[in-house]
XYZ file of C-alpha atoms in Angstrom:
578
model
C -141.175 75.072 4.511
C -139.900 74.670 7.848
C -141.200 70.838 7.961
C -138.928 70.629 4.612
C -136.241 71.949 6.449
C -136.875 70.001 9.581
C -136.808 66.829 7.757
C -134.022 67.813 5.565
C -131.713 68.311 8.741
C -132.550 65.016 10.041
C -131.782 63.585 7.297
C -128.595 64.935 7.535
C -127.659 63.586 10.814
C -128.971 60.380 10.170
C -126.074 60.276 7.159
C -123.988 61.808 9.419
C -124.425 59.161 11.965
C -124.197 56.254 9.378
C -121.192 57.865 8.531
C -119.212 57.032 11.823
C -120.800 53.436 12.195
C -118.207 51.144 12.218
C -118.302 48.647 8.827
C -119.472 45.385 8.704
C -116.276 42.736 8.959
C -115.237 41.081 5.638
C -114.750 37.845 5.546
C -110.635 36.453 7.033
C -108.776 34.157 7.012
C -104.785 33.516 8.684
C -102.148 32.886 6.244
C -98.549 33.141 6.658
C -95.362 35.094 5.028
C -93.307 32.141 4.064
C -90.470 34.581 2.698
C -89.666 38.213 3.641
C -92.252 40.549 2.199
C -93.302 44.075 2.101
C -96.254 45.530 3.386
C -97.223 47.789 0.307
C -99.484 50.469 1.109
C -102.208 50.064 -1.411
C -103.060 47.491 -3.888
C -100.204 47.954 -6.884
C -98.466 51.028 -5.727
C -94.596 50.917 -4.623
C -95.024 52.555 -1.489
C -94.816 50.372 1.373
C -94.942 50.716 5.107
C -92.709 48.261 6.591
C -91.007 44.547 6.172
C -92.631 41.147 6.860
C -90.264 38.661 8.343
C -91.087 34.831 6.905
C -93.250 33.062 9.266
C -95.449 35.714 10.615
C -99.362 35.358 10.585
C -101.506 37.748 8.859
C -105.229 37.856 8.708
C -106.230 38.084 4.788
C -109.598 39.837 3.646
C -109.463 40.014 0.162
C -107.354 39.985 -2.797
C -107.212 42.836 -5.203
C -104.382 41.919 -8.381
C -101.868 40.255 -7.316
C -101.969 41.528 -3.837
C -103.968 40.260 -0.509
C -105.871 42.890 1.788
C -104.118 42.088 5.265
C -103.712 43.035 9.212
C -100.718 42.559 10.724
C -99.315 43.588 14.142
C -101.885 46.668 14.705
C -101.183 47.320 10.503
C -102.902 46.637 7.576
C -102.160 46.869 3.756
C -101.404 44.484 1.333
C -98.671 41.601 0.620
C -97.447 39.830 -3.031
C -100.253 36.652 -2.927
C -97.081 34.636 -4.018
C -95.518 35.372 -0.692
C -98.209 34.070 1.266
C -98.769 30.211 2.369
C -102.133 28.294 3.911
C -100.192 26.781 7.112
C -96.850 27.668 8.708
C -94.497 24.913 8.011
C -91.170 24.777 9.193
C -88.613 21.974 8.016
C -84.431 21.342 8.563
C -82.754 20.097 5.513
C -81.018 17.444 6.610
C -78.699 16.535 3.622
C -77.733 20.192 2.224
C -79.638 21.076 -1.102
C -79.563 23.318 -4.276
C -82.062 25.927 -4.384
C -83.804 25.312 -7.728
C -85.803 28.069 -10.121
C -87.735 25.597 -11.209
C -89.193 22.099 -10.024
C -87.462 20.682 -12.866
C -84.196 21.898 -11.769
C -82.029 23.239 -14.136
C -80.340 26.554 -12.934
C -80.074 27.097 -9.873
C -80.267 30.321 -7.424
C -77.809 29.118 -4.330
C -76.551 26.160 -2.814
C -77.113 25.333 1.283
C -75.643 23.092 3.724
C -77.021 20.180 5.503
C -79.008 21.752 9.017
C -80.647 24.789 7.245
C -84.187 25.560 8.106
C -86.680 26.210 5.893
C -89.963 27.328 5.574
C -92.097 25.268 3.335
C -94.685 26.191 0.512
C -97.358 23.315 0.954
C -99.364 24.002 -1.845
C -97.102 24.709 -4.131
C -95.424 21.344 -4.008
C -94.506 19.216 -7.777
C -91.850 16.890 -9.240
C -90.951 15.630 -6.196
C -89.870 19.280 -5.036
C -90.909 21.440 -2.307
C -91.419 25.474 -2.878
C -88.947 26.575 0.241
C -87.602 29.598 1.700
C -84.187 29.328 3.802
C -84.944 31.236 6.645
C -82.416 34.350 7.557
C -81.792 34.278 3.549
C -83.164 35.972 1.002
C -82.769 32.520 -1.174
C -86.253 30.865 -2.220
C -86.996 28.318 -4.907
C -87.223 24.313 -5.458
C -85.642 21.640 -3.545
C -85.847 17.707 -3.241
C -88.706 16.782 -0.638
C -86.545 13.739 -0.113
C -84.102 15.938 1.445
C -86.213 16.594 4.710
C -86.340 13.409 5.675
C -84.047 12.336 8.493
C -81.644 10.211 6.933
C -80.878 6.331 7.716
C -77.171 5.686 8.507
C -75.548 2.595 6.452
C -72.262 0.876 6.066
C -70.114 0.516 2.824
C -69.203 -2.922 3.165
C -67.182 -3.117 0.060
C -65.496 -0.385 -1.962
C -68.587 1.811 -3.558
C -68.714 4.252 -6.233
C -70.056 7.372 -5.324
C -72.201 7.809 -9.014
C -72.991 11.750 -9.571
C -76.763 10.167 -10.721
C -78.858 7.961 -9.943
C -78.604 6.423 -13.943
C -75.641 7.563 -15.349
C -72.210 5.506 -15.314
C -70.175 9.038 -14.244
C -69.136 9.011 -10.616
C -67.176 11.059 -8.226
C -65.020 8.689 -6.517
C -64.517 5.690 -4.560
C -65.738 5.718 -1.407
C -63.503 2.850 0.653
C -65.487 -0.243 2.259
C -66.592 0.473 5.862
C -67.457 3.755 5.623
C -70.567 5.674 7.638
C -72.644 7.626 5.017
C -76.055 9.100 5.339
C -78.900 7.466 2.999
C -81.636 9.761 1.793
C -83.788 8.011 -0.898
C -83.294 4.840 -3.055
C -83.846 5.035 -6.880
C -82.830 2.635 -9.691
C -81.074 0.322 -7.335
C -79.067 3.482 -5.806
C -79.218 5.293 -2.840
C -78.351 9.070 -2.540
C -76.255 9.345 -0.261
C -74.068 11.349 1.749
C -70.100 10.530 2.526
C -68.812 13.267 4.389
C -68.661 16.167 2.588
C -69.622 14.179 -0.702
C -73.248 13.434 -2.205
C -73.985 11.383 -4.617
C -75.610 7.857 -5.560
C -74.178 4.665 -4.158
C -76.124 0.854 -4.997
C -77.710 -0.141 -2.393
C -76.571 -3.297 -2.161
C -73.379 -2.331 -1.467
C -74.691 -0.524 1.691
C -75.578 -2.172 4.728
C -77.479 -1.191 8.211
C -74.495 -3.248 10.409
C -71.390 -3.918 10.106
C -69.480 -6.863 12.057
C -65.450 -6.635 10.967
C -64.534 -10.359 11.276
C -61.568 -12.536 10.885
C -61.171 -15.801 8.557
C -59.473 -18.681 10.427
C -59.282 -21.010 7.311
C -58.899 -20.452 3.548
C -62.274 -20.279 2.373
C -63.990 -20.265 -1.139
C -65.847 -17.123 -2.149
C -69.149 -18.588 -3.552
C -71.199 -16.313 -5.801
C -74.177 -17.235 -4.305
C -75.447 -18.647 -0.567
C -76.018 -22.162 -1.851
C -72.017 -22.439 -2.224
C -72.184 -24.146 -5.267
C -69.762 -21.706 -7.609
C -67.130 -19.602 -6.246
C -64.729 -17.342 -7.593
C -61.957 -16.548 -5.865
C -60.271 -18.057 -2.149
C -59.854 -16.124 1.403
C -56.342 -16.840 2.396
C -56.291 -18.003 6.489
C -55.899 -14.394 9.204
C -57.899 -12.175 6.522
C -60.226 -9.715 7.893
C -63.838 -9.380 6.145
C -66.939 -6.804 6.672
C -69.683 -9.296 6.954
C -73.233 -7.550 5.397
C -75.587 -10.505 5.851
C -75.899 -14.127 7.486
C -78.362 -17.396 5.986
C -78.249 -20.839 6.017
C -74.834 -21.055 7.946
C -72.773 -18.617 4.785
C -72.063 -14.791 5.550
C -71.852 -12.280 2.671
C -68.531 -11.032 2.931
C -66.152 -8.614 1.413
C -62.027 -8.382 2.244
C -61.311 -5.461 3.994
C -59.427 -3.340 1.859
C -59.827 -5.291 -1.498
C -62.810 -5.506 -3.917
C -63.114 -9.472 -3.603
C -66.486 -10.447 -2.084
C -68.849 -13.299 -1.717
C -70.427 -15.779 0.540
C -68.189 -18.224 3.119
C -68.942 -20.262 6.062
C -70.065 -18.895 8.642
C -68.000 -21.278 10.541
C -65.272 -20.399 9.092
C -65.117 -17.324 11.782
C -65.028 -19.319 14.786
C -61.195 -19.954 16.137
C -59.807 -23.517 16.293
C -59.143 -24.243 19.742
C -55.721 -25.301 20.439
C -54.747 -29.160 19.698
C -54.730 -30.505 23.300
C -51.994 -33.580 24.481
C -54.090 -36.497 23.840
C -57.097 -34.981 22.357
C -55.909 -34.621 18.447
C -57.216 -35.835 15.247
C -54.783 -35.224 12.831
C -54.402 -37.557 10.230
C -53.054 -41.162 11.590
C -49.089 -41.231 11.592
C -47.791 -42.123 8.180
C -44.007 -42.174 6.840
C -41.600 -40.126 8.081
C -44.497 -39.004 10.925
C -44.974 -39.593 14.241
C -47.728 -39.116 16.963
C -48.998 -39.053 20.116
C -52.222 -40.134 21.778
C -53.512 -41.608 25.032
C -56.170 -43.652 26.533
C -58.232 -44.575 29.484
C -58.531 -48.164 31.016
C -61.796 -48.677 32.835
C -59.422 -51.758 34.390
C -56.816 -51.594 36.713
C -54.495 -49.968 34.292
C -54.003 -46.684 32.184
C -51.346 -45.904 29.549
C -49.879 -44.075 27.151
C -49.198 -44.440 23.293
C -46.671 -43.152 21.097
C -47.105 -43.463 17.805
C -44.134 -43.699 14.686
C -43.177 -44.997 11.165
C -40.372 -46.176 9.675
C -40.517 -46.657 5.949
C -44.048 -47.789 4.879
C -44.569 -49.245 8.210
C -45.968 -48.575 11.183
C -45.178 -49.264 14.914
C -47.331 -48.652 18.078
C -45.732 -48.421 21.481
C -47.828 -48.310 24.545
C -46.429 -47.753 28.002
C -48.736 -47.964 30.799
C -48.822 -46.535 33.875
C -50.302 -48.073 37.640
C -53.165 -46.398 38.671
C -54.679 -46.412 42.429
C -51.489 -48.406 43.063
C -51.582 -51.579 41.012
C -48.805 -52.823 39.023
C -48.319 -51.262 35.552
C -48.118 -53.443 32.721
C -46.652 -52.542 29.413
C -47.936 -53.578 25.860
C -45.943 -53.189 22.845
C -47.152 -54.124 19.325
C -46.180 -53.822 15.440
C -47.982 -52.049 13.155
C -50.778 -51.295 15.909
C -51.419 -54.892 16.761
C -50.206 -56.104 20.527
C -48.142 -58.938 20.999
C -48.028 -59.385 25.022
C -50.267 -61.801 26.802
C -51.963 -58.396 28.406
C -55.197 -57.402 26.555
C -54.922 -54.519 24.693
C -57.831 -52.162 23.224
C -57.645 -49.479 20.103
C -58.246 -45.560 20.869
C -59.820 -43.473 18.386
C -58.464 -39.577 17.738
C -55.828 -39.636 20.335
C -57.977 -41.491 23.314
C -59.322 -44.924 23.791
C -61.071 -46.432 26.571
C -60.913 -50.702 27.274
C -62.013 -52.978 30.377
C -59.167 -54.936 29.893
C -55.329 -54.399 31.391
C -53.718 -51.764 28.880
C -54.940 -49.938 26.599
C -53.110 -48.471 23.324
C -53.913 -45.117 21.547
C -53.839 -44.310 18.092
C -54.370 -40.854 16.696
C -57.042 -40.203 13.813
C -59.912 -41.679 13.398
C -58.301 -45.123 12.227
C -57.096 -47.720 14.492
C -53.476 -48.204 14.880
C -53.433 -51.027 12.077
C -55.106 -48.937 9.690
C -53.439 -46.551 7.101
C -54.573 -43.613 5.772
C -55.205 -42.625 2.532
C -55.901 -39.275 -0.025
C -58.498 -38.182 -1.348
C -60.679 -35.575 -2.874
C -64.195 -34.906 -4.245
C -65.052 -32.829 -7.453
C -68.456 -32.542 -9.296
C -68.794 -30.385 -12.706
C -67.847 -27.410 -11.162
C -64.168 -28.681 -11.726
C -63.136 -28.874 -14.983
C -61.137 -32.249 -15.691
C -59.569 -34.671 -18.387
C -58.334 -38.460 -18.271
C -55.079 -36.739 -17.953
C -56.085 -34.879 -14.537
C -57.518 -38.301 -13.306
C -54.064 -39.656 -14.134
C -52.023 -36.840 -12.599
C -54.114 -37.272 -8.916
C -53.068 -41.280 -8.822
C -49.399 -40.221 -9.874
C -49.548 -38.135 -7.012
C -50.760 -40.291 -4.306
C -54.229 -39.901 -4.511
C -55.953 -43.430 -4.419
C -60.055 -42.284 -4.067
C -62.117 -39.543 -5.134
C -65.484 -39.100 -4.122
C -67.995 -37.735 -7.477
C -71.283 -35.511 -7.062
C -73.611 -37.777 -9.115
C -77.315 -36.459 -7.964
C -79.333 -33.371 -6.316
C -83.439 -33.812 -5.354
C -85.235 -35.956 -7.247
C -84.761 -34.717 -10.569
C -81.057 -33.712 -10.930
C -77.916 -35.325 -12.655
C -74.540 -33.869 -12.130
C -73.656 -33.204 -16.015
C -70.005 -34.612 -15.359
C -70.690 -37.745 -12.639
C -70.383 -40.273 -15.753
C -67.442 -38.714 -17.758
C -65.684 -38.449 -14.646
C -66.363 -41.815 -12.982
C -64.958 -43.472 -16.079
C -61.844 -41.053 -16.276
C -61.371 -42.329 -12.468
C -61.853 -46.008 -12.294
C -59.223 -45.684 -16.038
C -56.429 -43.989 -13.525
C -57.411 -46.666 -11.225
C -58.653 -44.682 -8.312
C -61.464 -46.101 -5.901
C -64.928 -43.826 -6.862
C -67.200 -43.508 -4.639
C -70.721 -41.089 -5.233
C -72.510 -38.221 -3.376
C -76.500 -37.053 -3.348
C -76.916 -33.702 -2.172
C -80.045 -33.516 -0.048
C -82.930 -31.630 -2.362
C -85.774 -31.154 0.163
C -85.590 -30.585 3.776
C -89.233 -31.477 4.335
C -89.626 -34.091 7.009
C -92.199 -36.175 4.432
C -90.516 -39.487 4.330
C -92.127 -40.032 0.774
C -89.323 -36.651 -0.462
C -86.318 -38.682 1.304
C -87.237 -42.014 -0.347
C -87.808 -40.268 -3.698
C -84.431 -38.778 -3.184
C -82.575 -42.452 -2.456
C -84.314 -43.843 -5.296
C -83.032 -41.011 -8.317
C -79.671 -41.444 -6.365
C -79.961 -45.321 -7.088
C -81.441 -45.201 -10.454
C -78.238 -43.162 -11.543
C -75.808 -45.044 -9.566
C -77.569 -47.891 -11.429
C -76.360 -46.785 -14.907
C -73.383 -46.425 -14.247
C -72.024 -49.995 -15.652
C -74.361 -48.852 -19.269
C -72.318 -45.054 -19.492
C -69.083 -45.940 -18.767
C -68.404 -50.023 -18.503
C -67.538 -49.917 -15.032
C -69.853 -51.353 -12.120
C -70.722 -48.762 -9.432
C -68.929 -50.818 -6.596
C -68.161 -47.816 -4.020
C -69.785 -45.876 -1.262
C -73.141 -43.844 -1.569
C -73.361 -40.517 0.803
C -76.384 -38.219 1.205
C -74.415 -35.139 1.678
C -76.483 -32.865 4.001
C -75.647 -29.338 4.468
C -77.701 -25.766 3.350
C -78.351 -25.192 -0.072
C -79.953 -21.561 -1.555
C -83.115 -24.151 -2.613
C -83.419 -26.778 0.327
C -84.580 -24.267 3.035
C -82.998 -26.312 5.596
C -82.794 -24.417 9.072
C -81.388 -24.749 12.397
C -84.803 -26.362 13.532
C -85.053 -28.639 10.366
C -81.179 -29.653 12.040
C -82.826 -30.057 15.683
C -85.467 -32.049 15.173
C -85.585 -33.500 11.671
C -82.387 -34.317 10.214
C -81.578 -37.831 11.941
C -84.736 -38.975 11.176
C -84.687 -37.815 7.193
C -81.171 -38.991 7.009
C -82.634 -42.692 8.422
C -85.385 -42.335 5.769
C -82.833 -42.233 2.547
C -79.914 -44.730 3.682
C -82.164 -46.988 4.629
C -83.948 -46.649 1.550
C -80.825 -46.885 -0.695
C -79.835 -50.687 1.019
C -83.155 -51.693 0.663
C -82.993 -50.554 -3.302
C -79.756 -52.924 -2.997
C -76.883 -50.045 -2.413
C -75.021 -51.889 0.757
C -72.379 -49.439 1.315
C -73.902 -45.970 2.319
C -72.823 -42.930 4.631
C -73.555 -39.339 5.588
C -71.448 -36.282 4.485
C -72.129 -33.575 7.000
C -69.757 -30.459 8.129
C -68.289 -30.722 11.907
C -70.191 -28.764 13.514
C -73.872 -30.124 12.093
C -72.312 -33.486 13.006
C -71.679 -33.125 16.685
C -74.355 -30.663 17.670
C -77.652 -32.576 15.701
C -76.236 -35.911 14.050
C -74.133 -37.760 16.504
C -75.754 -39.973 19.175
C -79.213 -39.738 16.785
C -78.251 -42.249 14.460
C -80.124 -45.638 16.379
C -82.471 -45.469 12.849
C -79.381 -45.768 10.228
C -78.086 -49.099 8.861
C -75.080 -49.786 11.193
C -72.538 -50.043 8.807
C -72.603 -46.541 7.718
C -69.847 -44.657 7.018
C -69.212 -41.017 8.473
C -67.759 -38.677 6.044
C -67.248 -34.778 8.178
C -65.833 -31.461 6.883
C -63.768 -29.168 9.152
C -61.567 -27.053 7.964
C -58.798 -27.259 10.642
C -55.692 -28.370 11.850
C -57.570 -31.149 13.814
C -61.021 -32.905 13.206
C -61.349 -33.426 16.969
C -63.885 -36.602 16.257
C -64.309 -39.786 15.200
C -64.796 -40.312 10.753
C -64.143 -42.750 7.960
C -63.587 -40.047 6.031
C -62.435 -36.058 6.887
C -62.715 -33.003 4.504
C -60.274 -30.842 5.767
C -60.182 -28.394 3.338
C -61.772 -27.072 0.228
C -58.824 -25.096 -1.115
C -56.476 -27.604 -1.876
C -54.281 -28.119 -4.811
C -52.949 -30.501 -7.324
C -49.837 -30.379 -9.019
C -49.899 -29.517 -12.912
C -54.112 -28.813 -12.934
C -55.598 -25.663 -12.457
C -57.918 -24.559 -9.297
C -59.047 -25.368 -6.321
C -60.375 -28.807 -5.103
C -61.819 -30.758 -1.695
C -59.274 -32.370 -0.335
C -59.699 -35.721 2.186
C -58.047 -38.573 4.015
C -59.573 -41.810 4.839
C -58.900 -43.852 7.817
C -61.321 -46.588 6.329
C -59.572 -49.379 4.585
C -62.482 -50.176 1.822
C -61.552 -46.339 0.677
């Protein structure tokens, strides 16, 4: 009995012992309150036994219901399992969002401002939308994961709306060109964006990542595109634009203040330098004009020459003075040509240079015995009758210079209609070739001259007149000829060389080059040793002066004729065969 009893009390404090060992640990793992929570006492009761600010860490044993088993701070009990989040993630809102019920939006609980910090339910992430708490709030629900990116500033360079979607055709307002707004996400071809205070959608290409505020110095033709082929509308001289990108010497503009926009030349920007006293290039003194030039003798003399009309004629006077104190001798001649027993020499754009005694200046790019004469060059891009032809020789026009060719394969639609409405008014014609290809493969140049020469070659079969006037290869940027400042440094004299000489040898004698000013003097002039000599030097600048020597000068592409609509090319030629 005893033993019994013996055994039974050990027994008992063996239980009693086990009954003070500490447990065995249950499994853990850290999570963290991503909102405010409670810290219920037990697993579904109301009773709790303290607040959980958003953000703490808790270790988790075990979920019972809807509830997790956790430690916290020296406490344990149990926390909503929606309240809890795998890792701790903390995010600003950088644009200023509506807290969402539901990832597919729809109602909404409250509205934020941009800089709010949030944490951030990983796991529960869909449609785009993050499930976020705004710290210090009791607000919680969806909200665009787009708006925790840090946003990219742009640049309205033109007038944008500010769409409330990024589909609909409903918008907000007009938010003016050169405004900063923040971009968040693109979508549809529209950015959301914020302006200000505002959000909303704005296209993106109407946004830019620079913006240069320039001024126009010219009038200048809005083209739709880069290859400057179509344009719309004309920049006055003094405007201001907001350039959004450069290519291929054109700028995407838009007026400041207006909705007009398009591509110009990018030259167009750069400020004409002052006409200097002997160093113009307007045109050559006609009727009821006078001007002024001077030269250089590399002799013993150096003058002056003054240049004025009277009625259809003109008169040059030169006056020279001694230099390194030898005797001056004066020249004076009619109509340009000297009559003293002195020799004389001819100055081109204001400045000449001869070996001889005196020298006389003419201004222009003509000699002083040459007259001037207008011009202009259309292409099917102008729309034209007999009667227009008729209307430009009424009014002075005696040559007009048609686009007949492009590449290898292209025909300007109007080159023969117009050709014979010309040579009927009785103007000179003469024809241009766009460049097509700015490969430096003589086989594409030679191609080129010969499609140029096959349709010059038809032109007696479409309209009963010969072809009897200049050819040009007109070379400048197109959107499809991908020439580049390098193709201009080291290929373009050589490519040019390739096609005229091509076009005499097909049997075209008269040829030339078309280029603008500034392609001219920086690539083209002083590289022409592999051209046929006799070619003819047609420039654009769109200026008060041409500052160079031409046969021909573009100087300016918004020009107007009496009694027919738009805008044309207009040009004078200092060459007599124009």
């Amino acid at each position: 009995m005893r033993r019994l009893i013996f055994f039974g009390g050990a027994g008992f404090l063996l239980l009693i012992v086990l009954s003070f060992a500490k447990p065995a640990s249950a499994a853990s793992s850290t999570m963290y309150t991503w909102t405010p929570s409670k810290l219920y006492k037990t697993a579904s009761g109301a009773a709790y036994s303290g607040n959980m600010n958003s953000g703490t860490a808790v270790t988790v044993y075990s979920k019972s219901g809807k509830r997790y088993k956790v430690k916290t701070g020296g406490k344990t009990g149990y926390i909503y399992a929606y309240n809890l989040t795998s890792s701790k993630v903390k995010k600003e809102d950088y644009f200023g969002s509506k807290i969402y019920k539901q990832a597919a939006g729809g109602p909404y609980v409250a509205s934020v401002p941009a800089g709010k910090m949030m944490y951030i339910k990983m796991e529960a992430t869909k449609n785009g939308m993050y499930l976020a708490h705004v710290i210090g709030t009791g607000y919680s629900g969806y909200v665009d994961k787009t708006h925790f990116i840090k946003p990219v500033v742009k640049y309205t360079w033109m007038p944008s709306k500010l769409y409330t979607s990024a589909t609909g055709n409903s918008y907000k307002k007009t938010i003016k060109d050169g405004q900063k707004v923040s971009v968040f996400n693109g979508s549809h071809g529209r950015y959301q964006v914020k302006a200000g205070s505002s959000s909303g959608y704005i296209y993106a290409n109407n946004l830019t990542g620079t913006l240069a505020k320039k001024t126009v110095y010219v009038s200048s033709k809005l083209y739709t595109t880069s290859s400057h082929t179509k344009y719309t509308d004309v920049i006055r001289p003094n405007k201001q634009v907001y350039v959004k990108e450069s290519t291929q010497n054109m700028s995407h503009v838009c007026v400041v203040g207006t909705a007009q926009s398009g591509w110009i030349y990018t030259s167009h920007f750069t400020k004409p330098a002052p006409a200097a006293g002997g160093t113009t290039s307007t045109p050559k003194a006609t009727a009821g004009t006078s001007q002024t030039g001077s030269s250089t003798a590399g002799g013993t003399t150096a003058g002056t020459a003054t240049g004025s009309t009277s009625g259809s004629a003109s008169s040059i006077t030169g006056s020279a003075a001694a230099t390194s104190g030898t005797t001056a001798t004066t020249t004076t001649g009619n109509t340009g040509s000297g009559s003293a027993s002195a020799t004389t020499a001819t100055g081109n754009t204001g400045s000449g240079s001869a070996s001889g005694t005196a020298a006389t200046g003419s201004t222009g790019a003509a000699a002083a015995s040459a007259t001037t004469a207008k011009g202009l060059d259309v292409s099917h891009y102008q729309t034209l009758t007999q009667s227009s032809f008729n209307l430009m020789k009424r009014q002075g026009y005696s040559f007009v210079i048609l686009k007949a060719t492009e590449g290898t394969g292209y025909t300007d639609s109007k080159f023969y209609t117009y050709y014979k409405y010309a040579r009927n008014a009785g103007l000179s014609v003469h024809a241009y070739h766009m460049i097509g290809n700015s490969t430096t493969d003589p086989a594409q140049h030679i191609a080129e001259a010969k499609h140029f020469y096959q349709v010059l070659a038809q032109t007696k079969a479409s309209t009963g007149y010969a072809f009897t006037g200049y050819a040009f290869e007109d070379i400048e940027p197109t959107g499809t000829n991908s020439i580049t400042t390098t193709w201009w440094a080291n290929a373009a004299p050589a490519c040019a060389g390739y096609f005229l000489n091509e076009m005499q040898a097909l049997g075209q004698a008269k040829v030339g080059i078309y280029a603008g000013y500034f392609n001219w003097n920086s690539y083209l002039e002083g590289h022409t040793d592999t051209w046929p000599g006799n070619t003819k030097i047609w420039l654009a600048r769109y200026n008060t002066t041409l500052g160079t020597n031409a046969d021909v000068w573009q100087y300016t592409e918004t020009g107007t004729i009496d009694g027919i609509t738009g805008h044309f090319d207009l040009d004078i030629s200092y060459d007599p065969d124009f």
